């Protein structure tokens, strides 16, 4: 078994244990393998181990990797999620290749993705990214803006509103983390009541996936625990 396959098993076991502790079924929590900065071989190893959902953060790097795999006719049924900050001038690269964009946080991006999504592809799945920690280094919109942006996505023909994404503060203070995660869970519940298409709370990474599962996450985004440390962010 490859090391990446072993790591995937370990991460899945962490999800199962975390879900069990709070009485949730682990099959309600999807695993997104975050392959940013990692080579095609790593994606192919995870794919060979059965992984089908992958997340990328850099538009140009991701476009090269996705195109290379498609040219090789390899890993055709991967579901690609864009999870990084997205500059407006890179939105076309993403609209033409990805299945999901989880980092939507402003009007202009909604407009561009909707206009640029090719007619031959199914509508683009969208999560609104919320800056739940309020840190200036983090992208994402404010809580006050969620429902206005959600309405914009919902009325965009080439987009489907799927939910919310957040990167809570990187802290060893479990109480601080819990406050932010609980807030995300409440916002997600409220949004899902308004929009039947909303089914995704994307929250939890290598360091905090257990806490995220305890606070209702339906998708954890894990890089380091699967692929190892990255050379750059
Ligand atoms: C890099 C990244 C991850 C994965 O982080 P790890 O700590 O390596 O698991 C998850 N979400 C986003 C938005 C990221 O940019």
PDB file of N, CA and C in Angstrom, residues 74-158:
ATOM      1  N   UNK A  74      -6.451  10.290 -17.575  1.00  0.00           N
ATOM      2  CA  UNK A  74      -6.304   9.665 -16.251  1.00  0.00           C
ATOM      3  C   UNK A  74      -7.245  10.341 -15.259  1.00  0.00           C
ATOM      4  N   UNK A  75      -7.688   9.565 -14.288  1.00  0.00           N
ATOM      5  CA  UNK A  75      -8.472  10.122 -13.180  1.00  0.00           C
ATOM      6  C   UNK A  75      -9.637  10.975 -13.674  1.00  0.00           C
ATOM      7  N   UNK A  76     -10.379  10.457 -14.647  1.00  0.00           N
ATOM      8  CA  UNK A  76     -11.422  11.246 -15.313  1.00  0.00           C
ATOM      9  C   UNK A  76     -12.570  11.644 -14.398  1.00  0.00           C
ATOM     10  N   UNK A  77     -12.856  10.825 -13.394  1.00  0.00           N
ATOM     11  CA  UNK A  77     -14.048  11.138 -12.588  1.00  0.00           C
ATOM     12  C   UNK A  77     -13.714  11.846 -11.273  1.00  0.00           C
ATOM     13  N   UNK A  78     -12.609  12.586 -11.259  1.00  0.00           N
ATOM     14  CA  UNK A  78     -12.312  13.417 -10.086  1.00  0.00           C
ATOM     15  C   UNK A  78     -13.295  14.575 -10.029  1.00  0.00           C
ATOM     16  N   UNK A  79     -13.734  14.893  -8.813  1.00  0.00           N
ATOM     17  CA  UNK A  79     -14.529  16.102  -8.576  1.00  0.00           C
ATOM     18  C   UNK A  79     -13.567  17.160  -8.029  1.00  0.00           C
ATOM     19  N   UNK A  80     -13.377  18.241  -8.796  1.00  0.00           N
ATOM     20  CA  UNK A  80     -12.391  19.266  -8.430  1.00  0.00           C
ATOM     21  C   UNK A  80     -13.037  20.425  -7.689  1.00  0.00           C
ATOM     22  N   UNK A  81     -12.457  20.780  -6.555  1.00  0.00           N
ATOM     23  CA  UNK A  81     -12.954  21.889  -5.737  1.00  0.00           C
ATOM     24  C   UNK A  81     -11.894  22.981  -5.668  1.00  0.00           C
ATOM     25  N   UNK A  82     -12.249  24.194  -6.050  1.00  0.00           N
ATOM     26  CA  UNK A  82     -11.321  25.309  -5.868  1.00  0.00           C
ATOM     27  C   UNK A  82     -11.566  25.916  -4.493  1.00  0.00           C
ATOM     28  N   UNK A  83     -10.497  26.021  -3.678  1.00  0.00           N
ATOM     29  CA  UNK A  83     -10.675  26.441  -2.277  1.00  0.00           C
ATOM     30  C   UNK A  83      -9.807  27.638  -1.894  1.00  0.00           C
ATOM     31  N   UNK A  84      -9.031  28.178  -2.833  1.00  0.00           N
ATOM     32  CA  UNK A  84      -8.124  29.283  -2.494  1.00  0.00           C
ATOM     33  C   UNK A  84      -8.721  30.644  -2.806  1.00  0.00           C
ATOM     34  N   UNK A  85      -8.046  31.701  -2.366  1.00  0.00           N
ATOM     35  CA  UNK A  85      -8.489  33.043  -2.749  1.00  0.00           C
ATOM     36  C   UNK A  85      -8.447  33.154  -4.270  1.00  0.00           C
ATOM     37  N   UNK A  86      -9.506  33.709  -4.865  1.00  0.00           N
ATOM     38  CA  UNK A  86      -9.583  33.740  -6.330  1.00  0.00           C
ATOM     39  C   UNK A  86      -9.606  35.183  -6.832  1.00  0.00           C
ATOM     40  N   UNK A  87      -8.539  35.566  -7.530  1.00  0.00           N
ATOM     41  CA  UNK A  87      -8.501  36.887  -8.163  1.00  0.00           C
ATOM     42  C   UNK A  87      -9.473  36.875  -9.335  1.00  0.00           C
ATOM     43  N   UNK A  88     -10.122  38.014  -9.555  1.00  0.00           N
ATOM     44  CA  UNK A  88     -11.125  38.073 -10.617  1.00  0.00           C
ATOM     45  C   UNK A  88     -10.525  37.717 -11.978  1.00  0.00           C
ATOM     46  N   UNK A  89      -9.280  38.134 -12.227  1.00  0.00           N
ATOM     47  CA  UNK A  89      -8.704  37.861 -13.555  1.00  0.00           C
ATOM     48  C   UNK A  89      -8.328  36.385 -13.752  1.00  0.00           C
ATOM     49  N   UNK A  90      -8.466  35.567 -12.718  1.00  0.00           N
ATOM     50  CA  UNK A  90      -8.224  34.124 -12.859  1.00  0.00           C
ATOM     51  C   UNK A  90      -9.526  33.326 -12.833  1.00  0.00           C
ATOM     52  N   UNK A  91     -10.651  34.024 -12.775  1.00  0.00           N
ATOM     53  CA  UNK A  91     -11.908  33.296 -12.562  1.00  0.00           C
ATOM     54  C   UNK A  91     -12.246  32.368 -13.736  1.00  0.00           C
ATOM     55  N   UNK A  92     -11.845  32.761 -14.965  1.00  0.00           N
ATOM     56  CA  UNK A  92     -12.176  31.920 -16.115  1.00  0.00           C
ATOM     57  C   UNK A  92     -11.485  30.556 -16.045  1.00  0.00           C
ATOM     58  N   UNK A  93     -10.209  30.563 -15.617  1.00  0.00           N
ATOM     59  CA  UNK A  93      -9.474  29.302 -15.469  1.00  0.00           C
ATOM     60  C   UNK A  93     -10.264  28.330 -14.601  1.00  0.00           C
ATOM     61  N   UNK A  94     -10.867  28.867 -13.563  1.00  0.00           N
ATOM     62  CA  UNK A  94     -11.595  28.046 -12.596  1.00  0.00           C
ATOM     63  C   UNK A  94     -12.986  27.668 -13.135  1.00  0.00           C
ATOM     64  N   UNK A  95     -13.684  28.645 -13.709  1.00  0.00           N
ATOM     65  CA  UNK A  95     -15.051  28.390 -14.209  1.00  0.00           C
ATOM     66  C   UNK A  95     -15.067  27.305 -15.281  1.00  0.00           C
ATOM     67  N   UNK A  96     -13.965  27.212 -16.040  1.00  0.00           N
ATOM     68  CA  UNK A  96     -13.924  26.253 -17.149  1.00  0.00           C
ATOM     69  C   UNK A  96     -13.479  24.850 -16.731  1.00  0.00           C
ATOM     70  N   UNK A  97     -12.955  24.705 -15.518  1.00  0.00           N
ATOM     71  CA  UNK A  97     -12.366  23.416 -15.138  1.00  0.00           C
ATOM     72  C   UNK A  97     -12.927  22.764 -13.888  1.00  0.00           C
ATOM     73  N   UNK A  98     -13.348  23.569 -12.940  1.00  0.00           N
ATOM     74  CA  UNK A  98     -13.706  23.005 -11.635  1.00  0.00           C
ATOM     75  C   UNK A  98     -15.181  22.625 -11.567  1.00  0.00           C
ATOM     76  N   UNK A  99     -15.491  21.742 -10.599  1.00  0.00           N
ATOM     77  CA  UNK A  99     -16.879  21.368 -10.330  1.00  0.00           C
ATOM     78  C   UNK A  99     -17.469  22.236  -9.219  1.00  0.00           C
ATOM     79  N   UNK A 100     -16.578  22.668  -8.309  1.00  0.00           N
ATOM     80  CA  UNK A 100     -16.997  23.468  -7.163  1.00  0.00           C
ATOM     81  C   UNK A 100     -16.034  24.643  -6.994  1.00  0.00           C
ATOM     82  N   UNK A 101     -16.556  25.775  -6.516  1.00  0.00           N
ATOM     83  CA  UNK A 101     -15.720  26.852  -5.986  1.00  0.00           C
ATOM     84  C   UNK A 101     -16.218  27.144  -4.579  1.00  0.00           C
ATOM     85  N   UNK A 102     -15.337  26.948  -3.606  1.00  0.00           N
ATOM     86  CA  UNK A 102     -15.749  27.109  -2.198  1.00  0.00           C
ATOM     87  C   UNK A 102     -15.365  28.471  -1.632  1.00  0.00           C
ATOM     88  N   UNK A 103     -14.647  29.263  -2.416  1.00  0.00           N
ATOM     89  CA  UNK A 103     -14.077  30.503  -1.883  1.00  0.00           C
ATOM     90  C   UNK A 103     -14.732  31.748  -2.488  1.00  0.00           C
ATOM     91  N   UNK A 104     -16.027  31.666  -2.746  1.00  0.00           N
ATOM     92  CA  UNK A 104     -16.739  32.807  -3.332  1.00  0.00           C
ATOM     93  C   UNK A 104     -17.087  33.800  -2.213  1.00  0.00           C
ATOM     94  N   UNK A 105     -16.685  35.048  -2.400  1.00  0.00           N
ATOM     95  CA  UNK A 105     -16.857  36.008  -1.302  1.00  0.00           C
ATOM     96  C   UNK A 105     -17.228  37.423  -1.748  1.00  0.00           C
ATOM     97  N   UNK A 106     -17.592  37.597  -3.045  1.00  0.00           N
ATOM     98  CA  UNK A 106     -17.967  38.957  -3.460  1.00  0.00           C
ATOM     99  C   UNK A 106     -18.800  38.947  -4.741  1.00  0.00           C
ATOM    100  N   UNK A 107     -19.524  40.038  -4.945  1.00  0.00           N
ATOM    101  CA  UNK A 107     -20.455  40.151  -6.069  1.00  0.00           C
ATOM    102  C   UNK A 107     -19.781  39.903  -7.413  1.00  0.00           C
ATOM    103  N   UNK A 108     -18.637  40.554  -7.593  1.00  0.00           N
ATOM    104  CA  UNK A 108     -17.976  40.507  -8.893  1.00  0.00           C
ATOM    105  C   UNK A 108     -17.594  39.077  -9.283  1.00  0.00           C
ATOM    106  N   UNK A 109     -17.163  38.310  -8.298  1.00  0.00           N
ATOM    107  CA  UNK A 109     -16.771  36.929  -8.558  1.00  0.00           C
ATOM    108  C   UNK A 109     -17.991  36.083  -8.937  1.00  0.00           C
ATOM    109  N   UNK A 110     -19.091  36.319  -8.270  1.00  0.00           N
ATOM    110  CA  UNK A 110     -20.331  35.601  -8.585  1.00  0.00           C
ATOM    111  C   UNK A 110     -20.725  35.886 -10.041  1.00  0.00           C
ATOM    112  N   UNK A 111     -20.687  37.160 -10.388  1.00  0.00           N
ATOM    113  CA  UNK A 111     -21.054  37.583 -11.740  1.00  0.00           C
ATOM    114  C   UNK A 111     -20.141  36.953 -12.786  1.00  0.00           C
ATOM    115  N   UNK A 112     -18.834  37.006 -12.528  1.00  0.00           N
ATOM    116  CA  UNK A 112     -17.880  36.472 -13.508  1.00  0.00           C
ATOM    117  C   UNK A 112     -18.001  34.962 -13.648  1.00  0.00           C
ATOM    118  N   UNK A 113     -18.071  34.245 -12.546  1.00  0.00           N
ATOM    119  CA  UNK A 113     -18.176  32.781 -12.618  1.00  0.00           C
ATOM    120  C   UNK A 113     -19.451  32.379 -13.351  1.00  0.00           C
ATOM    121  N   UNK A 114     -20.530  33.080 -13.090  1.00  0.00           N
ATOM    122  CA  UNK A 114     -21.798  32.774 -13.755  1.00  0.00           C
ATOM    123  C   UNK A 114     -21.693  32.998 -15.264  1.00  0.00           C
ATOM    124  N   UNK A 115     -21.052  34.102 -15.660  1.00  0.00           N
ATOM    125  CA  UNK A 115     -20.904  34.402 -17.088  1.00  0.00           C
ATOM    126  C   UNK A 115     -19.930  33.465 -17.778  1.00  0.00           C
ATOM    127  N   UNK A 116     -18.914  33.010 -17.039  1.00  0.00           N
ATOM    128  CA  UNK A 116     -17.832  32.250 -17.663  1.00  0.00           C
ATOM    129  C   UNK A 116     -18.032  30.736 -17.608  1.00  0.00           C
ATOM    130  N   UNK A 117     -19.016  30.260 -16.876  1.00  0.00           N
ATOM    131  CA  UNK A 117     -19.236  28.826 -16.804  1.00  0.00           C
ATOM    132  C   UNK A 117     -19.700  28.327 -18.171  1.00  0.00           C
ATOM    133  N   UNK A 118     -18.934  27.426 -18.824  1.00  0.00           N
ATOM    134  CA  UNK A 118     -19.305  26.993 -20.176  1.00  0.00           C
ATOM    135  C   UNK A 118     -20.668  26.294 -20.210  1.00  0.00           C
ATOM    136  N   UNK A 119     -21.401  26.533 -21.302  1.00  0.00           N
ATOM    137  CA  UNK A 119     -22.759  25.997 -21.429  1.00  0.00           C
ATOM    138  C   UNK A 119     -22.770  24.471 -21.428  1.00  0.00           C
ATOM    139  N   UNK A 120     -21.677  23.858 -21.902  1.00  0.00           N
ATOM    140  CA  UNK A 120     -21.651  22.398 -21.992  1.00  0.00           C
ATOM    141  C   UNK A 120     -21.423  21.701 -20.655  1.00  0.00           C
ATOM    142  N   UNK A 121     -21.092  22.459 -19.630  1.00  0.00           N
ATOM    143  CA  UNK A 121     -20.845  21.855 -18.314  1.00  0.00           C
ATOM    144  C   UNK A 121     -22.046  22.072 -17.407  1.00  0.00           C
ATOM    145  N   UNK A 122     -22.185  21.200 -16.407  1.00  0.00           N
ATOM    146  CA  UNK A 122     -23.257  21.405 -15.444  1.00  0.00           C
ATOM    147  C   UNK A 122     -22.970  22.671 -14.633  1.00  0.00           C
ATOM    148  N   UNK A 123     -23.991  23.260 -14.024  1.00  0.00           N
ATOM    149  CA  UNK A 123     -23.763  24.490 -13.257  1.00  0.00           C
ATOM    150  C   UNK A 123     -22.681  24.283 -12.185  1.00  0.00           C
ATOM    151  N   UNK A 124     -21.981  25.366 -11.900  1.00  0.00           N
ATOM    152  CA  UNK A 124     -20.878  25.331 -10.938  1.00  0.00           C
ATOM    153  C   UNK A 124     -21.436  25.350  -9.509  1.00  0.00           C
ATOM    154  N   UNK A 125     -20.958  24.427  -8.688  1.00  0.00           N
ATOM    155  CA  UNK A 125     -21.376  24.387  -7.286  1.00  0.00           C
ATOM    156  C   UNK A 125     -20.596  25.432  -6.499  1.00  0.00           C
ATOM    157  N   UNK A 126     -21.305  26.201  -5.686  1.00  0.00           N
ATOM    158  CA  UNK A 126     -20.678  27.330  -5.005  1.00  0.00           C
ATOM    159  C   UNK A 126     -20.897  27.261  -3.491  1.00  0.00           C
ATOM    160  N   UNK A 127     -19.808  27.472  -2.747  1.00  0.00           N
ATOM    161  CA  UNK A 127     -19.917  27.761  -1.315  1.00  0.00           C
ATOM    162  C   UNK A 127     -19.445  29.189  -1.086  1.00  0.00           C
ATOM    163  N   UNK A 128     -20.100  29.893  -0.194  1.00  0.00           N
ATOM    164  CA  UNK A 128     -19.651  31.220   0.208  1.00  0.00           C
ATOM    165  C   UNK A 128     -18.613  31.043   1.316  1.00  0.00           C
ATOM    166  N   UNK A 129     -17.480  31.718   1.150  1.00  0.00           N
ATOM    167  CA  UNK A 129     -16.457  31.647   2.204  1.00  0.00           C
ATOM    168  C   UNK A 129     -16.694  32.770   3.208  1.00  0.00           C
ATOM    169  N   UNK A 130     -16.771  32.394   4.475  1.00  0.00           N
ATOM    170  CA  UNK A 130     -17.009  33.360   5.551  1.00  0.00           C
ATOM    171  C   UNK A 130     -15.717  33.553   6.339  1.00  0.00           C
ATOM    172  N   UNK A 131     -15.351  34.788   6.571  1.00  0.00           N
ATOM    173  CA  UNK A 131     -14.185  35.065   7.422  1.00  0.00           C
ATOM    174  C   UNK A 131     -14.651  35.052   8.871  1.00  0.00           C
ATOM    175  N   UNK A 132     -14.767  33.838   9.409  1.00  0.00           N
ATOM    176  CA  UNK A 132     -15.415  33.672  10.714  1.00  0.00           C
ATOM    177  C   UNK A 132     -14.525  34.146  11.865  1.00  0.00           C
ATOM    178  N   UNK A 133     -13.215  34.169  11.647  1.00  0.00           N
ATOM    179  CA  UNK A 133     -12.315  34.614  12.726  1.00  0.00           C
ATOM    180  C   UNK A 133     -12.102  36.124  12.676  1.00  0.00           C
ATOM    181  N   UNK A 134     -12.502  36.745  11.546  1.00  0.00           N
ATOM    182  CA  UNK A 134     -12.317  38.187  11.420  1.00  0.00           C
ATOM    183  C   UNK A 134     -10.863  38.616  11.279  1.00  0.00           C
ATOM    184  N   UNK A 135      -9.962  37.659  11.072  1.00  0.00           N
ATOM    185  CA  UNK A 135      -8.548  38.015  10.911  1.00  0.00           C
ATOM    186  C   UNK A 135      -8.350  38.687   9.548  1.00  0.00           C
ATOM    187  N   UNK A 136      -7.555  39.755   9.522  1.00  0.00           N
ATOM    188  CA  UNK A 136      -7.394  40.489   8.262  1.00  0.00           C
ATOM    189  C   UNK A 136      -6.616  39.670   7.228  1.00  0.00           C
ATOM    190  N   UNK A 137      -5.849  38.673   7.685  1.00  0.00           N
ATOM    191  CA  UNK A 137      -5.080  37.848   6.755  1.00  0.00           C
ATOM    192  C   UNK A 137      -5.957  36.851   5.999  1.00  0.00           C
ATOM    193  N   UNK A 138      -7.190  36.675   6.460  1.00  0.00           N
ATOM    194  CA  UNK A 138      -8.058  35.663   5.855  1.00  0.00           C
ATOM    195  C   UNK A 138      -9.007  36.302   4.854  1.00  0.00           C
ATOM    196  N   UNK A 139      -9.252  35.582   3.762  1.00  0.00           N
ATOM    197  CA  UNK A 139     -10.275  36.092   2.848  1.00  0.00           C
ATOM    198  C   UNK A 139     -11.634  35.569   3.293  1.00  0.00           C
ATOM    199  N   UNK A 140     -12.652  35.936   2.557  1.00  0.00           N
ATOM    200  CA  UNK A 140     -14.002  35.556   2.943  1.00  0.00           C
ATOM    201  C   UNK A 140     -14.816  36.780   3.266  1.00  0.00           C
ATOM    202  N   UNK A 141     -16.127  36.613   3.170  1.00  0.00           N
ATOM    203  CA  UNK A 141     -17.014  37.741   3.429  1.00  0.00           C
ATOM    204  C   UNK A 141     -17.415  37.767   4.896  1.00  0.00           C
ATOM    205  N   UNK A 142     -18.092  38.822   5.294  1.00  0.00           N
ATOM    206  CA  UNK A 142     -18.531  38.936   6.686  1.00  0.00           C
ATOM    207  C   UNK A 142     -19.877  38.233   6.856  1.00  0.00           C
ATOM    208  N   UNK A 143     -20.209  37.940   8.095  1.00  0.00           N
ATOM    209  CA  UNK A 143     -21.490  37.286   8.375  1.00  0.00           C
ATOM    210  C   UNK A 143     -22.662  38.116   7.871  1.00  0.00           C
ATOM    211  N   UNK A 144     -22.535  39.435   7.938  1.00  0.00           N
ATOM    212  CA  UNK A 144     -23.630  40.326   7.541  1.00  0.00           C
ATOM    213  C   UNK A 144     -23.957  40.189   6.052  1.00  0.00           C
ATOM    214  N   UNK A 145     -22.981  39.795   5.271  1.00  0.00           N
ATOM    215  CA  UNK A 145     -23.145  39.761   3.811  1.00  0.00           C
ATOM    216  C   UNK A 145     -23.694  38.433   3.283  1.00  0.00           C
ATOM    217  N   UNK A 146     -23.694  37.405   4.128  1.00  0.00           N
ATOM    218  CA  UNK A 146     -23.994  36.056   3.635  1.00  0.00           C
ATOM    219  C   UNK A 146     -25.308  35.974   2.869  1.00  0.00           C
ATOM    220  N   UNK A 147     -26.360  36.518   3.465  1.00  0.00           N
ATOM    221  CA  UNK A 147     -27.677  36.267   2.884  1.00  0.00           C
ATOM    222  C   UNK A 147     -27.899  37.071   1.603  1.00  0.00           C
ATOM    223  N   UNK A 148     -27.250  38.222   1.537  1.00  0.00           N
ATOM    224  CA  UNK A 148     -27.319  39.002   0.285  1.00  0.00           C
ATOM    225  C   UNK A 148     -26.563  38.258  -0.830  1.00  0.00           C
ATOM    226  N   UNK A 149     -25.352  37.776  -0.526  1.00  0.00           N
ATOM    227  CA  UNK A 149     -24.574  37.042  -1.541  1.00  0.00           C
ATOM    228  C   UNK A 149     -25.268  35.726  -1.913  1.00  0.00           C
ATOM    229  N   UNK A 150     -25.858  35.075  -0.932  1.00  0.00           N
ATOM    230  CA  UNK A 150     -26.562  33.812  -1.202  1.00  0.00           C
ATOM    231  C   UNK A 150     -27.685  34.040  -2.213  1.00  0.00           C
ATOM    232  N   UNK A 151     -28.412  35.145  -2.056  1.00  0.00           N
ATOM    233  CA  UNK A 151     -29.501  35.440  -2.987  1.00  0.00           C
ATOM    234  C   UNK A 151     -28.957  35.673  -4.393  1.00  0.00           C
ATOM    235  N   UNK A 152     -27.802  36.344  -4.477  1.00  0.00           N
ATOM    236  CA  UNK A 152     -27.179  36.576  -5.788  1.00  0.00           C
ATOM    237  C   UNK A 152     -26.798  35.257  -6.457  1.00  0.00           C
ATOM    238  N   UNK A 153     -26.194  34.352  -5.700  1.00  0.00           N
ATOM    239  CA  UNK A 153     -25.817  33.048  -6.264  1.00  0.00           C
ATOM    240  C   UNK A 153     -27.068  32.287  -6.688  1.00  0.00           C
ATOM    241  N   UNK A 154     -28.061  32.300  -5.827  1.00  0.00           N
ATOM    242  CA  UNK A 154     -29.279  31.521  -6.099  1.00  0.00           C
ATOM    243  C   UNK A 154     -29.979  31.983  -7.374  1.00  0.00           C
ATOM    244  N   UNK A 155     -29.849  33.257  -7.702  1.00  0.00           N
ATOM    245  CA  UNK A 155     -30.511  33.733  -8.922  1.00  0.00           C
ATOM    246  C   UNK A 155     -29.585  33.678 -10.136  1.00  0.00           C
ATOM    247  N   UNK A 156     -28.397  33.118  -9.986  1.00  0.00           N
ATOM    248  CA  UNK A 156     -27.460  32.974 -11.110  1.00  0.00           C
ATOM    249  C   UNK A 156     -27.690  31.624 -11.777  1.00  0.00           C
ATOM    250  N   UNK A 157     -27.999  31.668 -13.073  1.00  0.00           N
ATOM    251  CA  UNK A 157     -28.424  30.463 -13.782  1.00  0.00           C
ATOM    252  C   UNK A 157     -27.359  29.371 -13.851  1.00  0.00           C
ATOM    253  N   UNK A 158     -26.087  29.777 -13.918  1.00  0.00           N
ATOM    254  CA  UNK A 158     -25.008  28.809 -14.114  1.00  0.00           C
ATOM    255  C   UNK A 158     -24.317  28.433 -12.815  1.00  0.00           C
TER     256      UNK A 158
END
